[in-house]
Tab-separated table of C-alpha atoms and ligand atoms in Angstrom:
chain	number	residue	atom	x	y	z
A	776	UNK	CA	133.458	114.258	105.764
A	777	UNK	CA	133.112	114.244	109.277
A	778	UNK	CA	131.479	111.278	110.026
A	779	UNK	CA	129.274	112.411	112.914
A	780	UNK	CA	128.370	115.298	115.255
A	781	UNK	CA	129.775	115.122	118.660
A	782	UNK	CA	126.009	114.893	119.395
A	783	UNK	CA	125.249	111.771	117.027
A	784	UNK	CA	123.449	109.236	119.266
A	785	UNK	CA	121.700	105.972	117.728
A	786	UNK	CA	117.711	105.972	118.650
A	787	UNK	CA	116.871	103.100	120.689
A	788	UNK	CA	113.156	101.447	121.581
A	789	UNK	CA	113.922	102.731	124.875
A	790	UNK	CA	115.358	106.468	124.182
A	791	UNK	CA	112.960	107.157	120.793
A	792	UNK	CA	109.673	107.707	123.107
A	793	UNK	CA	112.168	110.087	124.664
A	794	UNK	CA	113.534	111.543	122.255
A	795	UNK	CA	110.434	111.843	119.886
A	796	UNK	CA	108.221	113.333	121.576
A	797	UNK	CA	108.752	117.332	121.960
A	798	UNK	CA	108.842	117.253	118.068
A	799	UNK	CA	105.755	118.871	116.614
A	800	UNK	CA	104.826	116.698	112.912
A	801	UNK	CA	105.671	113.739	114.916
A	802	UNK	CA	103.588	114.427	118.116
A	803	UNK	CA	100.976	115.028	116.020
A	804	UNK	CA	100.548	111.945	114.601
A	805	UNK	CA	101.216	109.525	118.083
A	806	UNK	CA	100.124	112.457	120.546
A	807	UNK	CA	101.685	113.066	122.857
A	808	UNK	CA	101.442	110.303	126.237
A	809	UNK	CA	104.874	109.073	124.859
A	810	UNK	CA	104.147	105.702	127.514
A	811	UNK	CA	101.772	104.786	124.489
A	812	UNK	CA	104.137	104.919	122.198
A	813	UNK	CA	105.546	101.333	121.452
A	814	UNK	CA	108.803	100.259	118.940
A	815	UNK	CA	110.520	98.006	117.450
A	816	UNK	CA	112.899	97.957	116.289
A	817	UNK	CA	112.357	96.296	112.453
A	818	UNK	CA	116.224	97.533	110.498
A	819	UNK	CA	116.747	94.203	108.690
A	820	UNK	CA	119.094	95.554	105.590
A	821	UNK	CA	122.538	96.315	106.125
A	822	UNK	CA	122.859	100.212	106.743
A	823	UNK	CA	120.718	101.863	109.161
A	824	UNK	CA	118.218	101.187	111.947
A	825	UNK	CA	114.745	101.531	111.188
A	826	UNK	CA	111.801	102.247	113.779
A	827	UNK	CA	108.706	101.101	113.592
A	828	UNK	CA	106.451	103.128	115.939
A	829	UNK	CA	103.373	103.349	116.893
A	830	UNK	CA	100.734	104.307	119.335
A	831	UNK	CA	96.665	104.058	119.627
A	832	UNK	CA	96.159	107.657	117.188
A	833	UNK	CA	98.883	105.913	114.142
A	834	UNK	CA	101.681	104.688	113.143
A	835	UNK	CA	105.786	106.136	111.745
A	836	UNK	CA	108.899	104.957	110.586
A	837	UNK	CA	111.437	105.816	111.640
A	838	UNK	CA	115.091	105.596	110.319
A	839	UNK	CA	118.173	106.151	111.068
A	840	UNK	CA	121.790	105.882	110.111
A	841	UNK	CA	124.439	104.467	112.135
A	842	UNK	CA	127.807	105.617	111.317
A	843	UNK	CA	129.086	102.351	109.912
A	844	UNK	CA	127.770	99.669	107.425
A	845	UNK	CA	126.057	97.470	109.852
A	846	UNK	CA	126.442	94.751	107.986
A	847	UNK	CA	129.973	94.656	108.428
A	848	UNK	CA	129.998	96.201	112.048
A	849	UNK	CA	132.627	99.252	113.114
A	850	UNK	CA	135.604	98.663	111.594
A	851	UNK	CA	133.256	99.639	107.903
A	852	UNK	CA	133.062	103.555	108.722
A	853	UNK	CA	130.280	106.056	106.394
A	854	UNK	CA	129.707	108.823	107.453
A	855	UNK	CA	125.605	110.962	108.660
A	856	UNK	CA	125.278	112.490	105.740
A	857	UNK	CA	123.503	109.452	104.016
A	858	UNK	CA	120.357	110.535	105.651
A	859	UNK	CA	121.267	114.143	103.774
A	860	UNK	CA	121.014	112.914	100.847
A	861	UNK	CA	118.183	110.036	101.320
A	862	UNK	CA	116.140	113.158	102.220
A	863	UNK	CA	116.752	115.645	99.611
A	864	UNK	CA	115.963	112.204	97.174
A	865	UNK	CA	112.758	111.559	98.485
A	866	UNK	CA	111.041	114.798	98.322
A	867	UNK	CA	112.138	115.530	94.789
A	868	UNK	CA	110.918	112.056	93.789
A	869	UNK	CA	107.423	112.309	95.816
A	870	UNK	CA	107.499	115.369	92.787
A	871	UNK	CA	107.887	113.693	90.360
A	872	UNK	CA	106.316	110.289	91.042
A	873	UNK	CA	102.977	111.702	93.375
A	874	UNK	CA	102.572	109.464	95.681
A	875	UNK	CA	105.005	106.013	95.025
A	876	UNK	CA	107.355	107.394	97.754
A	877	UNK	CA	106.979	107.822	102.074
A	878	UNK	CA	106.448	111.768	102.950
A	879	UNK	CA	108.363	112.554	105.181
A	880	UNK	CA	107.332	113.971	108.525
A	881	UNK	CA	110.825	115.116	110.483
A	882	UNK	CA	114.607	115.315	109.250
A	883	UNK	CA	117.110	115.593	111.780
A	884	UNK	CA	120.346	116.104	110.034
A	885	UNK	CA	122.829	115.874	112.683
A	886	UNK	CA	121.095	112.899	114.545
A	887	UNK	CA	120.526	111.532	111.251
A	888	UNK	CA	116.575	110.439	111.454
A	889	UNK	CA	113.547	110.194	109.225
A	890	UNK	CA	110.685	110.261	110.125
A	891	UNK	CA	108.075	108.844	107.507
A	892	UNK	CA	105.219	108.061	106.457
A	893	UNK	CA	104.624	103.719	107.389
A	894	UNK	CA	103.622	102.075	103.557
A	895	UNK	CA	100.584	98.559	105.542
A	896	UNK	CA	99.620	96.471	105.808
A	897	UNK	CA	103.605	96.396	102.418
A	898	UNK	CA	105.967	94.640	102.671
A	899	UNK	CA	108.888	94.516	101.039
A	900	UNK	CA	108.923	92.798	97.874
A	901	UNK	CA	111.505	90.593	98.449
A	902	UNK	CA	109.725	89.038	100.611
A	903	UNK	CA	106.600	88.543	98.134
A	904	UNK	CA	108.547	87.025	95.375
A	905	UNK	CA	109.609	83.993	97.640
A	906	UNK	CA	106.402	83.511	98.965
A	907	UNK	CA	105.112	83.163	94.777
A	908	UNK	CA	102.847	85.921	96.108
A	909	UNK	CA	101.471	88.254	92.235
A	910	UNK	CA	100.503	91.885	93.125
A	911	UNK	CA	98.202	93.552	90.661
A	912	UNK	CA	99.925	96.623	89.141
A	913	UNK	CA	103.732	95.707	89.825
A	914	UNK	CA	105.632	96.200	86.307
A	915	UNK	CA	103.283	99.442	84.936
A	916	UNK	CA	104.267	101.392	88.406
A	917	UNK	CA	107.382	100.592	87.979
A	918	UNK	CA	107.543	101.040	84.839
A	919	UNK	CA	106.063	104.686	85.727
A	920	UNK	CA	108.518	105.202	88.487
A	921	UNK	CA	111.474	104.804	86.700
A	922	UNK	CA	110.511	106.496	82.947
A	923	UNK	CA	108.867	109.607	85.650
A	924	UNK	CA	112.058	110.319	87.937
A	925	UNK	CA	114.739	109.071	85.431
A	926	UNK	CA	113.115	111.315	82.865
A	927	UNK	CA	111.964	114.298	85.605
A	928	UNK	CA	115.871	114.530	87.194
A	929	UNK	CA	118.255	114.753	83.429
A	930	UNK	CA	118.550	117.764	81.422
A	931	UNK	CA	115.232	116.664	79.482
A	932	UNK	CA	113.027	117.738	81.879
A	933	UNK	CA	114.716	120.087	83.922
A	934	UNK	CA	115.164	124.172	84.334
A	935	UNK	CA	119.348	123.432	83.779
A	936	UNK	CA	121.303	125.966	86.767
A	937	UNK	CA	118.468	123.416	89.439
A	938	UNK	CA	119.498	120.607	87.460
A	939	UNK	CA	123.610	122.244	88.108
A	940	UNK	CA	123.403	122.395	92.057
A	941	UNK	CA	120.701	118.920	92.229
A	942	UNK	CA	123.836	117.208	90.345
A	943	UNK	CA	126.487	119.238	93.135
A	944	UNK	CA	124.588	118.604	96.061
A	945	UNK	CA	124.150	114.643	95.921
A	946	UNK	CA	127.879	114.449	93.760
A	947	UNK	CA	128.950	114.830	97.831
A	948	UNK	CA	128.093	111.332	98.427
A	949	UNK	CA	130.969	110.472	97.911
A	950	UNK	CA	131.504	107.000	100.158
A	951	UNK	CA	127.790	105.229	99.231
A	952	UNK	CA	129.113	106.220	95.456
A	953	UNK	CA	132.637	104.467	95.921
A	954	UNK	CA	130.046	101.033	97.777
A	955	UNK	CA	128.764	101.141	94.903
A	956	UNK	CA	131.703	101.528	91.960
A	957	UNK	CA	133.546	98.954	94.180
A	958	UNK	CA	131.167	96.924	94.724
A	959	UNK	CA	129.525	96.375	92.298
A	960	UNK	CA	131.769	96.091	89.621
A	961	UNK	CA	135.398	95.815	90.608
A	962	UNK	CA	134.926	93.367	93.414
A	963	UNK	CA	133.109	91.137	92.407
A	964	UNK	CA	136.152	90.138	89.423
A	965	UNK	CA	138.465	90.092	91.462
A	966	UNK	CA	139.287	87.359	94.481
A	967	UNK	CA	138.885	90.854	96.603
A	968	UNK	CA	138.488	90.623	100.847
A	969	UNK	CA	135.246	91.324	101.297
A	970	UNK	CA	134.057	89.273	98.396
A	971	UNK	CA	131.861	85.614	99.551
A	972	UNK	CA	130.097	82.626	97.020
A	973	UNK	CA	128.863	80.172	97.926
A	974	UNK	CA	131.567	76.641	97.444
A	975	UNK	CA	129.817	74.738	94.931
A	976	UNK	CA	130.153	77.934	92.549
A	977	UNK	CA	134.665	77.511	92.872
A	978	UNK	CA	134.845	76.277	89.234
A	979	UNK	CA	132.330	79.188	87.513
A	980	UNK	CA	133.808	82.047	89.793
A	981	UNK	CA	137.346	80.732	88.700
A	982	UNK	CA	136.384	81.253	84.640
A	983	UNK	CA	134.971	84.210	85.360
A	984	UNK	CA	137.762	86.294	86.646
A	985	UNK	CA	139.677	84.153	83.561
A	986	UNK	CA	137.119	85.990	81.659
A	987	UNK	CA	138.787	89.315	80.091
A	988	UNK	CA	135.998	89.757	77.770
A	989	UNK	CA	134.304	90.265	80.723
A	990	UNK	CA	135.429	91.926	82.915
A	991	UNK	CA	137.226	94.596	80.121
A	992	UNK	CA	132.831	95.246	79.602
A	993	UNK	CA	132.296	95.142	83.265
A	994	UNK	CA	135.246	97.923	83.137
A	995	UNK	CA	133.135	100.194	80.526
A	996	UNK	CA	130.481	99.238	82.841
A	997	UNK	CA	131.958	101.004	85.406
A	998	UNK	CA	133.315	104.241	82.986
A	999	UNK	CA	129.750	105.118	81.731
A	1000	UNK	CA	128.500	105.155	86.141
A	1001	UNK	CA	131.428	107.050	87.120
A	1002	UNK	CA	131.021	109.419	83.902
A	1003	UNK	CA	127.697	110.076	83.138
A	1004	UNK	CA	125.497	112.535	85.128
A	1005	UNK	CA	122.390	112.157	83.287
A	1006	UNK	CA	120.000	112.027	85.863
A	1007	UNK	CA	119.090	111.432	89.194
A	1008	UNK	CA	119.206	108.141	90.479
A	1009	UNK	CA	117.776	105.696	93.100
A	1010	UNK	CA	120.388	104.206	93.445
A	1011	UNK	CA	119.928	100.910	94.163
A	1012	UNK	CA	116.984	100.063	93.038
A	1013	UNK	CA	116.401	96.347	94.017
A	1014	UNK	CA	113.725	94.131	94.705
A	1015	UNK	CA	114.145	94.757	98.771
A	1016	UNK	CA	114.099	99.150	98.274
A	1017	UNK	CA	110.087	98.236	96.916
A	1018	UNK	CA	107.432	97.478	98.826
A	1019	UNK	CA	104.300	95.993	97.919
A	1020	UNK	CA	100.529	94.709	98.845
A	1021	UNK	CA	98.813	92.714	97.492
A	1022	UNK	CA	98.057	95.627	94.208
A	1023	UNK	CA	100.088	98.433	95.796
A	1024	UNK	CA	103.801	99.020	94.593
A	1025	UNK	CA	105.283	101.637	96.308
A	1026	UNK	CA	109.332	103.192	96.427
A	1027	UNK	CA	111.897	103.514	99.709
A	1028	UNK	CA	115.194	103.605	100.931
A	1029	UNK	CA	116.892	106.166	97.564
A	1030	UNK	CA	119.980	106.755	99.882
A	1031	UNK	CA	122.353	105.724	97.378
A	1032	UNK	CA	120.796	108.510	95.640
A	1033	UNK	CA	124.004	110.524	93.345
A	1034	UNK	CA	123.374	111.147	89.389
A	1035	UNK	CA	124.063	109.473	86.576
A	1036	UNK	CA	123.204	107.524	83.603
A	1037	UNK	CA	119.460	106.393	83.058
A	1038	UNK	CA	120.161	102.509	82.374
A	1039	UNK	CA	121.297	102.481	85.649
A	1040	UNK	CA	117.934	101.865	87.897
A	1041	UNK	CA	116.598	99.704	85.257
A	1042	UNK	CA	118.917	97.553	85.179
A	1043	UNK	CA	118.826	96.927	88.473
A	1044	UNK	CA	115.996	96.731	89.174
A	1045	UNK	CA	115.199	93.716	86.394
A	1046	UNK	CA	118.844	91.903	87.663
A	1047	UNK	CA	117.322	91.639	90.372
A	1048	UNK	CA	113.588	90.245	88.705
A	1049	UNK	CA	115.655	87.645	86.186
A	1050	UNK	CA	117.863	86.403	90.044
A	1051	UNK	CA	114.192	86.468	91.598
A	1052	UNK	CA	113.323	84.672	88.787
A	1053	UNK	CA	116.083	81.832	88.778
A	1054	UNK	CA	115.528	81.301	92.467
A	1055	UNK	CA	112.287	79.994	92.289
A	1056	UNK	CA	112.995	76.698	92.336
A	1057	UNK	CA	114.829	76.653	95.719
A	1058	UNK	CA	111.263	78.007	96.946
A	1059	UNK	CA	109.203	76.156	95.847
A	1060	UNK	CA	108.935	75.453	91.921
A	1061	UNK	CA	105.950	77.165	90.033
A	1062	UNK	CA	106.815	77.507	86.520
A	1063	UNK	CA	102.797	79.497	85.977
A	1064	UNK	CA	105.303	82.225	89.171
A	1065	UNK	CA	108.142	82.700	87.566
A	1066	UNK	CA	105.747	83.175	83.546
A	1067	UNK	CA	104.131	86.243	85.855
A	1068	UNK	CA	107.857	86.948	86.738
A	1069	UNK	CA	109.328	87.154	83.568
A	1070	UNK	CA	105.620	88.872	82.321
A	1071	UNK	CA	106.226	91.331	84.872
A	1072	UNK	CA	110.378	92.433	83.594
A	1073	UNK	CA	108.423	93.146	80.025
A	1074	UNK	CA	105.889	95.281	82.032
A	1075	UNK	CA	108.382	97.176	83.555
A	1076	UNK	CA	110.310	97.750	80.144
A	1077	UNK	CA	106.896	98.676	78.268
A	1078	UNK	CA	105.767	100.491	80.939
A	1079	UNK	CA	109.163	102.484	81.177
A	1080	UNK	CA	109.079	103.127	77.132
A	1081	UNK	CA	105.642	104.349	76.845
A	1082	UNK	CA	105.149	107.114	79.655
A	1083	UNK	CA	110.195	108.529	79.483
A	1084	UNK	CA	107.956	108.700	75.255
A	1085	UNK	CA	105.184	110.588	76.319
A	1086	UNK	CA	107.047	113.047	78.316
A	1087	UNK	CA	109.769	112.676	75.221
A	1088	UNK	CA	106.466	114.492	73.407
A	1089	UNK	CA	105.367	116.567	75.658
A	1090	UNK	CA	107.622	117.245	78.965
A	1091	UNK	CA	111.110	118.566	76.966
A	1092	UNK	CA	111.005	121.406	79.221
A	1093	UNK	CA	114.900	121.278	79.941
A	1094	UNK	CA	117.447	122.080	77.516
A	1095	UNK	CA	118.087	119.563	75.609
A	1096	UNK	CA	116.046	118.417	72.253
A	1097	UNK	CA	114.388	122.295	72.256
A	1098	UNK	CA	111.221	122.501	70.844
A	1099	UNK	CA	112.313	125.760	68.838
A	1100	UNK	CA	115.038	123.507	67.429
A	1101	UNK	CA	113.312	120.583	65.886
A	1102	UNK	CA	110.155	122.375	64.551
A	1103	UNK	CA	108.503	120.856	62.462
A	1104	UNK	CA	110.475	117.923	62.282
A	1105	UNK	CA	108.594	115.833	64.536
A	1106	UNK	CA	110.943	112.768	62.768
A	1107	UNK	CA	113.467	113.927	63.916
A	1108	UNK	CA	112.511	114.206	67.462
A	1109	UNK	CA	110.956	110.942	67.377
A	1110	UNK	CA	114.455	109.931	65.898
A	1111	UNK	CA	116.350	110.968	69.121
A	1112	UNK	CA	113.588	109.574	70.775
A	1113	UNK	CA	114.358	105.749	69.175
A	1114	UNK	CA	118.511	106.654	69.901
A	1115	UNK	CA	118.362	108.146	73.477
A	1116	UNK	CA	115.637	104.938	74.039
A	1117	UNK	CA	118.223	102.545	71.889
A	1118	UNK	CA	121.049	104.058	75.096
A	1119	UNK	CA	119.058	103.486	78.193
A	1120	UNK	CA	118.239	99.799	76.664
A	1121	UNK	CA	121.742	98.314	76.285
A	1122	UNK	CA	123.294	99.706	79.139
A	1123	UNK	CA	120.032	98.569	81.538
A	1124	UNK	CA	121.500	94.605	79.934
A	1125	UNK	CA	124.690	95.666	81.102
A	1126	UNK	CA	122.910	97.109	84.241
A	1127	UNK	CA	121.342	94.567	84.907
A	1128	UNK	CA	124.256	91.336	84.141
A	1129	UNK	CA	126.722	93.178	86.271
A	1130	UNK	CA	124.332	93.599	88.907
A	1131	UNK	CA	123.639	90.100	88.953
A	1132	UNK	CA	126.862	89.069	88.916
A	1133	UNK	CA	127.379	90.785	92.745
A	1134	UNK	CA	124.743	89.830	94.146
A	1135	UNK	CA	126.298	86.376	93.436
A	1136	UNK	CA	129.314	86.996	94.299
A	1137	UNK	CA	130.116	90.137	95.607
A	1138	UNK	CA	129.249	91.683	99.656
A	1139	UNK	CA	125.611	91.694	99.928
A	1140	UNK	CA	124.244	88.941	98.383
A	1141	UNK	CA	119.937	88.030	97.958
A	1142	UNK	CA	117.481	86.859	100.294
A	1143	UNK	CA	115.528	84.633	97.583
A	1144	UNK	CA	119.357	83.048	97.445
A	1145	UNK	CA	120.475	82.821	100.962
A	1146	UNK	CA	117.734	81.399	102.388
A	1147	UNK	CA	118.054	78.510	100.164
A	1148	UNK	CA	119.296	76.534	102.304
A	1149	UNK	CA	120.133	73.090	99.854
A	1150	UNK	CA	123.434	74.479	98.477
A	1151	UNK	CA	123.482	71.703	95.347
A	1152	UNK	CA	120.365	73.348	94.686
A	1153	UNK	CA	121.178	77.882	95.593
A	1154	UNK	CA	124.952	77.065	92.792
A	1155	UNK	CA	122.620	76.018	90.675
A	1156	UNK	CA	120.352	79.119	90.809
A	1157	UNK	CA	123.096	81.376	91.782
A	1158	UNK	CA	124.602	79.613	88.381
A	1159	UNK	CA	122.307	80.457	86.074
A	1160	UNK	CA	122.146	84.184	87.735
A	1161	UNK	CA	125.669	83.935	86.618
A	1162	UNK	CA	124.840	82.762	83.453
A	1163	UNK	CA	122.167	85.486	82.290
A	1164	UNK	CA	124.851	88.349	83.971
A	1165	UNK	CA	127.703	87.416	81.743
A	1166	UNK	CA	125.865	87.221	78.452
A	1167	UNK	CA	124.060	90.421	79.164
A	1168	UNK	CA	127.416	91.960	79.931
A	1169	UNK	CA	129.762	91.143	76.911
A	1170	UNK	CA	126.493	91.135	74.401
A	1171	UNK	CA	124.198	94.308	75.976
A	1172	UNK	CA	124.966	95.655	72.328
A	1173	UNK	CA	122.954	92.726	70.234
A	1174	UNK	CA	119.725	92.286	72.395
A	1175	UNK	CA	116.775	92.809	70.435
A	1176	UNK	CA	113.695	93.357	73.022
A	1177	UNK	CA	112.706	92.579	76.254
A	1178	UNK	CA	110.840	89.079	74.659
A	1179	UNK	CA	114.599	87.628	73.601
A	1180	UNK	CA	116.553	88.465	77.244
A	1181	UNK	CA	113.730	86.731	78.762
A	1182	UNK	CA	113.365	83.518	76.598
A	1183	UNK	CA	116.981	83.673	76.566
A	1184	UNK	CA	116.488	83.425	80.882
A	1185	UNK	CA	113.981	80.670	80.341
A	1186	UNK	CA	116.383	78.181	78.029
A	1187	UNK	CA	118.905	79.166	80.522
A	1188	UNK	CA	116.762	77.999	83.119
A	1189	UNK	CA	116.200	74.730	81.907
A	1190	UNK	CA	118.884	74.126	81.715
A	1191	UNK	CA	119.575	74.203	77.573
A	1192	UNK	CA	122.689	76.698	77.058
A	1193	UNK	CA	125.220	74.220	79.242
B	1296	LIG	C1	127.436	98.100	102.123
B	1296	LIG	S1	126.537	97.822	101.755
B	1296	LIG	C2	126.030	96.783	100.421
B	1296	LIG	C3	125.348	97.361	99.715
B	1296	LIG	O1	123.851	97.567	100.766
B	1296	LIG	C4	122.590	98.312	99.936
B	1296	LIG	O2	121.652	98.137	99.743
B	1296	LIG	C5	123.777	98.377	98.826
B	1296	LIG	O3	122.931	97.536	97.361
B	1296	LIG	C6	125.317	98.521	98.624
B	1296	LIG	O4	126.405	97.688	97.557
B	1297	LIG	MG1	118.787	100.916	100.956
């Protein structure tokens, strides 16, 4: 895949007004007088340019892919086509979870630009979690988003031709798939070039890399991730891909979209919440707030189960578990639903575990830990995440319910398990 066309040019705050000032969909929102537009580059993610563009009339987000990984620099090239995949993911998510993702105003494939809705006064959930501020309805919103997007993007719901078309569309996102496969499932388990970790973790890291059970199970999860085109995933569903106010939740940034196993998005999100839980001592001791994080985790999972079950009972229009096949066998359908949910649960715990390990040992870490200046305290918070992560990867088939995992997190947090 070509990385970029010859006409591609990255935007700057100076060039943006002139370049987008001729796009009707944008001038309708901001006005034609580009002299009144104010542009700020606010991208703090790992890959792209992100601008907030405001005028007296309105505000939009302009996201542009760079032909390389921003976090690393131009030594790591990355195709612009990821903007095309993100655009197609956003369209589908908007249909499946209305009102939860940004509306798209304009897409320019050659320039890898998406102009979209600016969520304000929303902030990135990670920052909210570090500020120890609550969000009303957070668990319910995230659980609903997961259930709706995972169910409605799968063979449980979609017309078979459309679903196969989408599998083919997104399978081309080879480079981003490769990032996930490598950074999450392989790099943390050996001394890979791009890895880094807090020095105080050295003995634990050595132990984990020598842990054959862990390595084998992490690789079973990699096989599951690579070989199961079950549904359209967000693909990078961490707390940096969620924007919130005190009572509203939105989801952004699905550029890592791919067809994969349902448990992946669920697990990645839960893993990020557990890491945020362990990182709290680095942001001011607040046992109530930690308890709220665990409650939110339980709400995410319980809402996911309820909404997924509702869709199962009322919206199975795909090729799986057809109504006609189970006519007069409602119990059988409930049995099958239970089996599916158990499989998602087990996978989700495993994926949560590898996410917790990779965000501590591999290339891209999380702000909740990185912002803890005291290295000893940071290592302690990270070590707790590693302990839960390792446990979940290896024991994912033996965990009863979400409260059992939250209880274990609490024990680990008290230092009661080491
Ligand atoms: C090279 S990209 C590193 C990470 O940043 C993205 O947000 C994904 O999580 C990816 O794994
Ligand atoms: Mg992102």
